[in-house]
PDB file of C-alpha atoms in Angstrom:
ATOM      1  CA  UNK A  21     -19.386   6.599 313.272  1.00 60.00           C
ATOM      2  CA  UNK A  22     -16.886   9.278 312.541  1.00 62.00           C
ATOM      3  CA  UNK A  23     -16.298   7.654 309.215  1.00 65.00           C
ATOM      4  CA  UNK A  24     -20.063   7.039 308.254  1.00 65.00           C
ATOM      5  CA  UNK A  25     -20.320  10.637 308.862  1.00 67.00           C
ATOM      6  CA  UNK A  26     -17.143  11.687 306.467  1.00 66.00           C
ATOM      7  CA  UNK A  27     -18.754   9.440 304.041  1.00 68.00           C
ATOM      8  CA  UNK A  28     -21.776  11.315 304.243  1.00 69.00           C
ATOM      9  CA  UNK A  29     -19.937  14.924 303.743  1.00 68.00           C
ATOM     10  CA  UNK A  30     -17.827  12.977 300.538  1.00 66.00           C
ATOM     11  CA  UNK A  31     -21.421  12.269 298.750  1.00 71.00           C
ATOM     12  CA  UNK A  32     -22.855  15.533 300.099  1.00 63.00           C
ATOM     13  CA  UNK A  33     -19.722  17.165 298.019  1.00 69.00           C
ATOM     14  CA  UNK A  34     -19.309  15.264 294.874  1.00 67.00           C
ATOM     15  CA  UNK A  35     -23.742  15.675 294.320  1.00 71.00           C
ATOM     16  CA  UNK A  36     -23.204  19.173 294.996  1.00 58.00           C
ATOM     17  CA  UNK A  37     -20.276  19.575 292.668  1.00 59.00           C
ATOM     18  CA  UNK A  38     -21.924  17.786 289.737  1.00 62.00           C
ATOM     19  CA  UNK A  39     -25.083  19.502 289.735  1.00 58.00           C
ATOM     20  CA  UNK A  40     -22.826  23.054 289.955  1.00 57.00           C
ATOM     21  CA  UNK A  41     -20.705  22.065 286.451  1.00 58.00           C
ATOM     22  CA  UNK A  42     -23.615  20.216 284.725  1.00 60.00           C
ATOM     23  CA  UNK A  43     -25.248  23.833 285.018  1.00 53.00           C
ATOM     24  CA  UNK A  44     -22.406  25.805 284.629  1.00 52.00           C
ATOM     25  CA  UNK A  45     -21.927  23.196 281.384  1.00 52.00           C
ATOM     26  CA  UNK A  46     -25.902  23.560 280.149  1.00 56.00           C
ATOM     27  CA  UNK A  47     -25.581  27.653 279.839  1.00 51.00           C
ATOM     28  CA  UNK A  48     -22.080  27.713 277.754  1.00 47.00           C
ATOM     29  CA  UNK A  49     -23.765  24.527 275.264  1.00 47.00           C
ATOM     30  CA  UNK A  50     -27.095  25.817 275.090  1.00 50.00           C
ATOM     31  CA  UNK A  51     -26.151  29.337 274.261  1.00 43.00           C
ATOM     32  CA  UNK A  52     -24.091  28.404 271.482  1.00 41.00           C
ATOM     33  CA  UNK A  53     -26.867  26.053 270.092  1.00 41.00           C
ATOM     34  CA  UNK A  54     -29.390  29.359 270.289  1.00 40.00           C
ATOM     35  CA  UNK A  55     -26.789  31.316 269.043  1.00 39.00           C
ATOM     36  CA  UNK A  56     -25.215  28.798 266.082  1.00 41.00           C
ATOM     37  CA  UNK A  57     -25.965  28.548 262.533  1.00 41.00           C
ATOM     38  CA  UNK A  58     -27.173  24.893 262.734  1.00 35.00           C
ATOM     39  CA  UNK A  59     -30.287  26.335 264.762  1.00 38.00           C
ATOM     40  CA  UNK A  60     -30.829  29.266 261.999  1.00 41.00           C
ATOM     41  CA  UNK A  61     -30.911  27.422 259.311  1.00 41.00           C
ATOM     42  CA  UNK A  62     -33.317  24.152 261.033  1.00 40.00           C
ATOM     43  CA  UNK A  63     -35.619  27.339 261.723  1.00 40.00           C
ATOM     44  CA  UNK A  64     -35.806  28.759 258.467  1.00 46.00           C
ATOM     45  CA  UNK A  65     -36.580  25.373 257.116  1.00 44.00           C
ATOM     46  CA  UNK A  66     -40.520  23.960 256.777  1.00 46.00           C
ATOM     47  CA  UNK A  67     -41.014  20.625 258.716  1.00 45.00           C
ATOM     48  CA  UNK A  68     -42.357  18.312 256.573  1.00 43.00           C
ATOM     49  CA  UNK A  69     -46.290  17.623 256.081  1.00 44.00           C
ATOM     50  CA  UNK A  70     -47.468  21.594 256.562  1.00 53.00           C
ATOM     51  CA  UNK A  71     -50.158  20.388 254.124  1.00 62.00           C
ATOM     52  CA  UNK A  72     -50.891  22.233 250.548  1.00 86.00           C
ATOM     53  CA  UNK A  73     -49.912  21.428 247.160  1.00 93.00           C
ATOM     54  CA  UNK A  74     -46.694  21.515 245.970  1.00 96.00           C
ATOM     55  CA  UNK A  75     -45.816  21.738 241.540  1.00 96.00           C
ATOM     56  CA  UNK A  76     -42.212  20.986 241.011  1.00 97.00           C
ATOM     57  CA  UNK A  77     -40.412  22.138 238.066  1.00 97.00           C
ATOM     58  CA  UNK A  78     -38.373  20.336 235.445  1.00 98.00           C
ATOM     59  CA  UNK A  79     -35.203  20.833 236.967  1.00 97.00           C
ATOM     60  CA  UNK A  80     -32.945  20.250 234.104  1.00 97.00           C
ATOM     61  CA  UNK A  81     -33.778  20.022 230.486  1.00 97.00           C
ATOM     62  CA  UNK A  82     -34.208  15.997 229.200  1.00 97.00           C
ATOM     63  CA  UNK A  83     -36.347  13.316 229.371  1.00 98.00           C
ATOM     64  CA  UNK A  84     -38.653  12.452 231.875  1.00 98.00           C
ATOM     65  CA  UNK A  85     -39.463   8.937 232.741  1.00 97.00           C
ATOM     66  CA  UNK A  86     -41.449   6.903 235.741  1.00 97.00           C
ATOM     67  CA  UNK A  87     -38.758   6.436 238.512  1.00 96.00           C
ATOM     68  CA  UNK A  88     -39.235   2.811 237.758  1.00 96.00           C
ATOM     69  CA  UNK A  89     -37.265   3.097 234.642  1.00 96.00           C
ATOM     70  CA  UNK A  90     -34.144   4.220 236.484  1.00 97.00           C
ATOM     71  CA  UNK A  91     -31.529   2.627 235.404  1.00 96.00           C
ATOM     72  CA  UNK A  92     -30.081   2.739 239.336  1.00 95.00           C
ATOM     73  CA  UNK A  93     -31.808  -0.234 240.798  1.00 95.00           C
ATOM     74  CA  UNK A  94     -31.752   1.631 244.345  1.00 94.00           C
ATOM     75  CA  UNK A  95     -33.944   4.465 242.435  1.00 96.00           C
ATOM     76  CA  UNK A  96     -35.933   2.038 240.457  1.00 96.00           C
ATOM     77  CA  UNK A  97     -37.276   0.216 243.628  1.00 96.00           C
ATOM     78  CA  UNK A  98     -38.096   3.087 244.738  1.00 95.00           C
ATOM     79  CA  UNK A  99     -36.048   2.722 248.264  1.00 92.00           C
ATOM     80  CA  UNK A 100     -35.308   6.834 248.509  1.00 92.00           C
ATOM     81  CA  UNK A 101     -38.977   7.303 247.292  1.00 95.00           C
ATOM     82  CA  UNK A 102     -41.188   7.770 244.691  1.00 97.00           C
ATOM     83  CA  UNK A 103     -40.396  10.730 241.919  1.00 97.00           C
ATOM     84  CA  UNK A 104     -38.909  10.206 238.144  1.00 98.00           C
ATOM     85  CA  UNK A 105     -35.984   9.664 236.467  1.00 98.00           C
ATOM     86  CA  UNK A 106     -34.443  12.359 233.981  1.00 98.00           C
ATOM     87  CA  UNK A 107     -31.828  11.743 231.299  1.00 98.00           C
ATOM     88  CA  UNK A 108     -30.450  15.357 230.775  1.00 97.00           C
ATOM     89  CA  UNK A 109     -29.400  17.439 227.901  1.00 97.00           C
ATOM     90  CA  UNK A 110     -28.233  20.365 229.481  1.00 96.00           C
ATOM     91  CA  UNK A 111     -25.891  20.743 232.238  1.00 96.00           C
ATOM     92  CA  UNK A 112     -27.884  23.273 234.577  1.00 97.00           C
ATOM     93  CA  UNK A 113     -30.071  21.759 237.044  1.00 98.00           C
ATOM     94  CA  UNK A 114     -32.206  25.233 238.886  1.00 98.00           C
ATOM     95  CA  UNK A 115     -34.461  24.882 241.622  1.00 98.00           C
ATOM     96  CA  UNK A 116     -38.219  22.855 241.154  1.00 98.00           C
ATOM     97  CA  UNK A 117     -40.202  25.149 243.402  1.00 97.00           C
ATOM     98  CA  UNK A 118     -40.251  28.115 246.123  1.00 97.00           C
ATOM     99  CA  UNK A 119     -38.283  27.013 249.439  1.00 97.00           C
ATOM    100  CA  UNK A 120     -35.160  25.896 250.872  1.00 97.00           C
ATOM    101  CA  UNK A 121     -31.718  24.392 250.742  1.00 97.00           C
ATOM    102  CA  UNK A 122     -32.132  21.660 253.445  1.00 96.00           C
ATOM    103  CA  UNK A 123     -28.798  19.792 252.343  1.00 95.00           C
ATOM    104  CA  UNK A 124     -26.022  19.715 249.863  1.00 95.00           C
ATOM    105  CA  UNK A 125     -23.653  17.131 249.843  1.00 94.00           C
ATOM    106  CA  UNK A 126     -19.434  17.812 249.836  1.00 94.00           C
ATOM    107  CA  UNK A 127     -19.372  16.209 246.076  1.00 95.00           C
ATOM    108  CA  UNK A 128     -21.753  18.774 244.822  1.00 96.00           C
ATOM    109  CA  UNK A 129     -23.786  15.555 242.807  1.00 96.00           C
ATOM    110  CA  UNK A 130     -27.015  15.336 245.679  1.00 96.00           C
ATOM    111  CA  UNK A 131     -29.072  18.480 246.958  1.00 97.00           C
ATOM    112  CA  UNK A 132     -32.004  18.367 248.995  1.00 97.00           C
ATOM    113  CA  UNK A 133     -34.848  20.807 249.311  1.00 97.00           C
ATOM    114  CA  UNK A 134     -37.993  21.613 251.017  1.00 97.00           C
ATOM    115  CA  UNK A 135     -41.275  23.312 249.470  1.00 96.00           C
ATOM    116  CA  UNK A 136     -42.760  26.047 251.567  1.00 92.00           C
ATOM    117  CA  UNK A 137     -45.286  23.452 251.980  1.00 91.00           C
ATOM    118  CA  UNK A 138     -43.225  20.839 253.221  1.00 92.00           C
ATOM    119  CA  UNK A 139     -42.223  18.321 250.488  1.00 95.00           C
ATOM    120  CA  UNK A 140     -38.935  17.220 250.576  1.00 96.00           C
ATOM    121  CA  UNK A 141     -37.046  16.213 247.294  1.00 97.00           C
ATOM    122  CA  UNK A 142     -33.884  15.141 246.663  1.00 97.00           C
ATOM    123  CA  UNK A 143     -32.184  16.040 243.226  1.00 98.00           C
ATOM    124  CA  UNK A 144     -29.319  13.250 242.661  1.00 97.00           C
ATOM    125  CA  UNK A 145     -27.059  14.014 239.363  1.00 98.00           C
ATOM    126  CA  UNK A 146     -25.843  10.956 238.178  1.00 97.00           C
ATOM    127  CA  UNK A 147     -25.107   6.877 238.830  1.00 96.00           C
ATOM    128  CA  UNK A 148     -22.684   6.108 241.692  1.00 96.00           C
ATOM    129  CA  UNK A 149     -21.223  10.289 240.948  1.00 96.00           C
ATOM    130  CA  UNK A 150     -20.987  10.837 244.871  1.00 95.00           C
ATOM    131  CA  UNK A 151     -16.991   8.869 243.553  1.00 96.00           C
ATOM    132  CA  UNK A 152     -15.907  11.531 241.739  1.00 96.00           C
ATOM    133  CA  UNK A 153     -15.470  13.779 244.559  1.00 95.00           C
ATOM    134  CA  UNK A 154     -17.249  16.686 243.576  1.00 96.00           C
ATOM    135  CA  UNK A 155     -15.452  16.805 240.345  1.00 97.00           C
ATOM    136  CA  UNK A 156     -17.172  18.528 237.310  1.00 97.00           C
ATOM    137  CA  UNK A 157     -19.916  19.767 239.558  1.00 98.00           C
ATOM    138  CA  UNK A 158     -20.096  23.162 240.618  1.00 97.00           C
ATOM    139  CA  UNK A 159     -22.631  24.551 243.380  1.00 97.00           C
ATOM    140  CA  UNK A 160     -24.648  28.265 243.316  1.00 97.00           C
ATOM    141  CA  UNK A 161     -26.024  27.652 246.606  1.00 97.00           C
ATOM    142  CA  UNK A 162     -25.496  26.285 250.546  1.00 95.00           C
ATOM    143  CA  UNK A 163     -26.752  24.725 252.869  1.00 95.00           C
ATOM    144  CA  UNK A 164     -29.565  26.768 254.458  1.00 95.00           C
ATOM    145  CA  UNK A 165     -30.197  28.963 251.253  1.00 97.00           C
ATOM    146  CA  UNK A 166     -34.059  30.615 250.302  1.00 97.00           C
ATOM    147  CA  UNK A 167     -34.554  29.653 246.448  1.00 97.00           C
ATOM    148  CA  UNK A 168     -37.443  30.997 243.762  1.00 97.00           C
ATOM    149  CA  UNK A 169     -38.304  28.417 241.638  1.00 97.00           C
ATOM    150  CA  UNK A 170     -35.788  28.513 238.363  1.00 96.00           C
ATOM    151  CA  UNK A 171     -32.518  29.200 240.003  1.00 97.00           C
ATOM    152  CA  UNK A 172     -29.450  27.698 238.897  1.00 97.00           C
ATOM    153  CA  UNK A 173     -28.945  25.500 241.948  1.00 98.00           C
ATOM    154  CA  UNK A 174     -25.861  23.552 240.067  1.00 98.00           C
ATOM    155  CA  UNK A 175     -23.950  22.974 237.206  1.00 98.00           C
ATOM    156  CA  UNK A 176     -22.010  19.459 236.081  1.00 98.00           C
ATOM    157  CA  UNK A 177     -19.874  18.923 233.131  1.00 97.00           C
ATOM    158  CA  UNK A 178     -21.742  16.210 231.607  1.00 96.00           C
ATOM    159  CA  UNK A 179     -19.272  15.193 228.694  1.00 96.00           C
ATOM    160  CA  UNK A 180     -16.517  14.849 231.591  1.00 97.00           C
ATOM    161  CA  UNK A 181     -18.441  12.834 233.992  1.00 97.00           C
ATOM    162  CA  UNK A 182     -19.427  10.559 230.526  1.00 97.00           C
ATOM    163  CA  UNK A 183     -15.754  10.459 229.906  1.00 96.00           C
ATOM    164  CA  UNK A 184     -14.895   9.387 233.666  1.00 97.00           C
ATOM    165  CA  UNK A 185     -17.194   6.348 232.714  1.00 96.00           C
ATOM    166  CA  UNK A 186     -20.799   7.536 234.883  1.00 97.00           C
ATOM    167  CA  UNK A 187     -23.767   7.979 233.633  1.00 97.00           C
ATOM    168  CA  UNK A 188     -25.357  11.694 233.883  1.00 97.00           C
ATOM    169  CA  UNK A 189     -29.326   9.989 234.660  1.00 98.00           C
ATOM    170  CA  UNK A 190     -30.945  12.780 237.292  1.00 98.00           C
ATOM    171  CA  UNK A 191     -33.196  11.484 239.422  1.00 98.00           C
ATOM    172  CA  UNK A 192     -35.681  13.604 241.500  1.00 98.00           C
ATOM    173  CA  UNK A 193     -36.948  11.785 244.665  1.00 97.00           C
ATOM    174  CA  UNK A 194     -40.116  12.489 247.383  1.00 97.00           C
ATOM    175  CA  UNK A 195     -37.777  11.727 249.981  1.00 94.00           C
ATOM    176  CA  UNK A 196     -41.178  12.477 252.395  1.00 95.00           C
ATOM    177  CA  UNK A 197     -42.765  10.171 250.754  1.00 95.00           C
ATOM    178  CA  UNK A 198     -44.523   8.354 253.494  1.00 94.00           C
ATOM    179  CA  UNK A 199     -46.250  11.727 254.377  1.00 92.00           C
ATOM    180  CA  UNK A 200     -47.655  12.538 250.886  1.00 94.00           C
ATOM    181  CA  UNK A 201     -51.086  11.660 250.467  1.00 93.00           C
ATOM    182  CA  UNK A 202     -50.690  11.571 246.651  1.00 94.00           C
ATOM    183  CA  UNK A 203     -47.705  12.170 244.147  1.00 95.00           C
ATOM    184  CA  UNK A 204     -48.326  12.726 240.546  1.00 95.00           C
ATOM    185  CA  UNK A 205     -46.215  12.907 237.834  1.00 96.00           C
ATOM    186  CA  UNK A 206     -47.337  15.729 235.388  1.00 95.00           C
ATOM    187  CA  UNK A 207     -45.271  15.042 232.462  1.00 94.00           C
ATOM    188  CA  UNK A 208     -43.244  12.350 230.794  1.00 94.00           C
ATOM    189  CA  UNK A 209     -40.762  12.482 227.903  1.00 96.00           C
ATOM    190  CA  UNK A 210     -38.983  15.796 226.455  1.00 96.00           C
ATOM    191  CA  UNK A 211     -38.999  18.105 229.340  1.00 95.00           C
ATOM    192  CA  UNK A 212     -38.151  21.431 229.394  1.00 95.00           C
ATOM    193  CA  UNK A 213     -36.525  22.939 232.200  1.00 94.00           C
ATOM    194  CA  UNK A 214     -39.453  25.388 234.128  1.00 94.00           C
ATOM    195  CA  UNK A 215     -42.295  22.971 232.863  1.00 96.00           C
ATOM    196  CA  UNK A 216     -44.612  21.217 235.517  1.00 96.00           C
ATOM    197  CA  UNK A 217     -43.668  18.310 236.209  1.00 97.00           C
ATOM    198  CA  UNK A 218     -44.774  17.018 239.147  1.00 96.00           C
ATOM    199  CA  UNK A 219     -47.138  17.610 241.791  1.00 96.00           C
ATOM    200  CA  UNK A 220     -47.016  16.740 245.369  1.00 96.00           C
ATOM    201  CA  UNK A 221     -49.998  16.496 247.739  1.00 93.00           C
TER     202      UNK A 221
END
């Protein structure tokens, strides 16, 4: 009996104990989640399907083809989503629309944004780029950033990427696609950078 009743006191103890550091543990973690930049920046960005209408931009000066005509057969089958395919002839890619900076990837070659409405696009410069490291590519913005529609979001050095043996083909992705109730390409062929281009529903 005497040790049925130690046992007792040892569980007694070690529930007691847990439950004190688990909530000792959930007011340091949580704090710094309310208080971090990850949390700032998730707020400041639209969750996708708001509803509206959303015009993009030509993003970067070229032509504009059907997404099916990428020459990435990823892109082509449309596996990140639906959008178009541009083969550039400037080296300045600015921002399609009003909204935010919901990712930029460490080589500088893939940023993602989100319309004040919702749609989520994904810019990609280049074929298999994401190699080179970041090299030739230089950013304007980060991760979490408010844009206006036109502003220089990156550059890339397109006669050094050419060199390094990748082709400079943008393509510009719905990656929300499943949500849209309708995506519509606006223009095709020589595109200049600020023109409608496409419009997301």
């Amino acid at each position: 009996m005497t040790f049925f009743i130690n046992i007792i006191i040892a569980i007694v103890i070690s529930i007691v104990a847990t439950a004190i550091i688990t909530y000792i543990l959930s007011l340091r973690f949580e704090k710094t989640e309310k208080t971090g930049e990850i949390e700032e920046t998730a707020a400041e960005i639209p969750s996708a399907g708001q509803g509206g209408t959303t015009i993009c931009k030509v993003p970067v000066k070229g032509n504009i083809k059907p997404i099916e005509q990428a020459d990435d057969a990823a892109f082509a089958a449309k596996a990140m989503g639906d959008g178009l395919a541009i083969d550039p002839e400037d080296t300045t890619v600015t921002a399609p629309f009003d909204g935010t900076i919901a990712a930029l990837f460490p080589t500088k070659h893939a940023i993602g944004l989100v319309s004040e409405n919702g749609a989520e696009v994904l810019i990609h410069i280049g074929i298999d780029t994401v190699d080179l490291n970041g090299e030739h590519f230089t950013a304007f913005v980060k991760q979490g950033d408010k844009v206006k529609a036109g502003q220089k979001l990156v550059e890339f050095d397109q006669k050094k990427i050419k060199e390094a043996g990748y082709s400079t083909q943008t393509m510009f992705v719905v990656s929300n696609t499943p949500d849209c109730k309708e995506i519509k390409p606006l223009k095709t062929g020589a595109g200049q950078a600020g023109e409608d281009m496409l419009e997301i529903v």
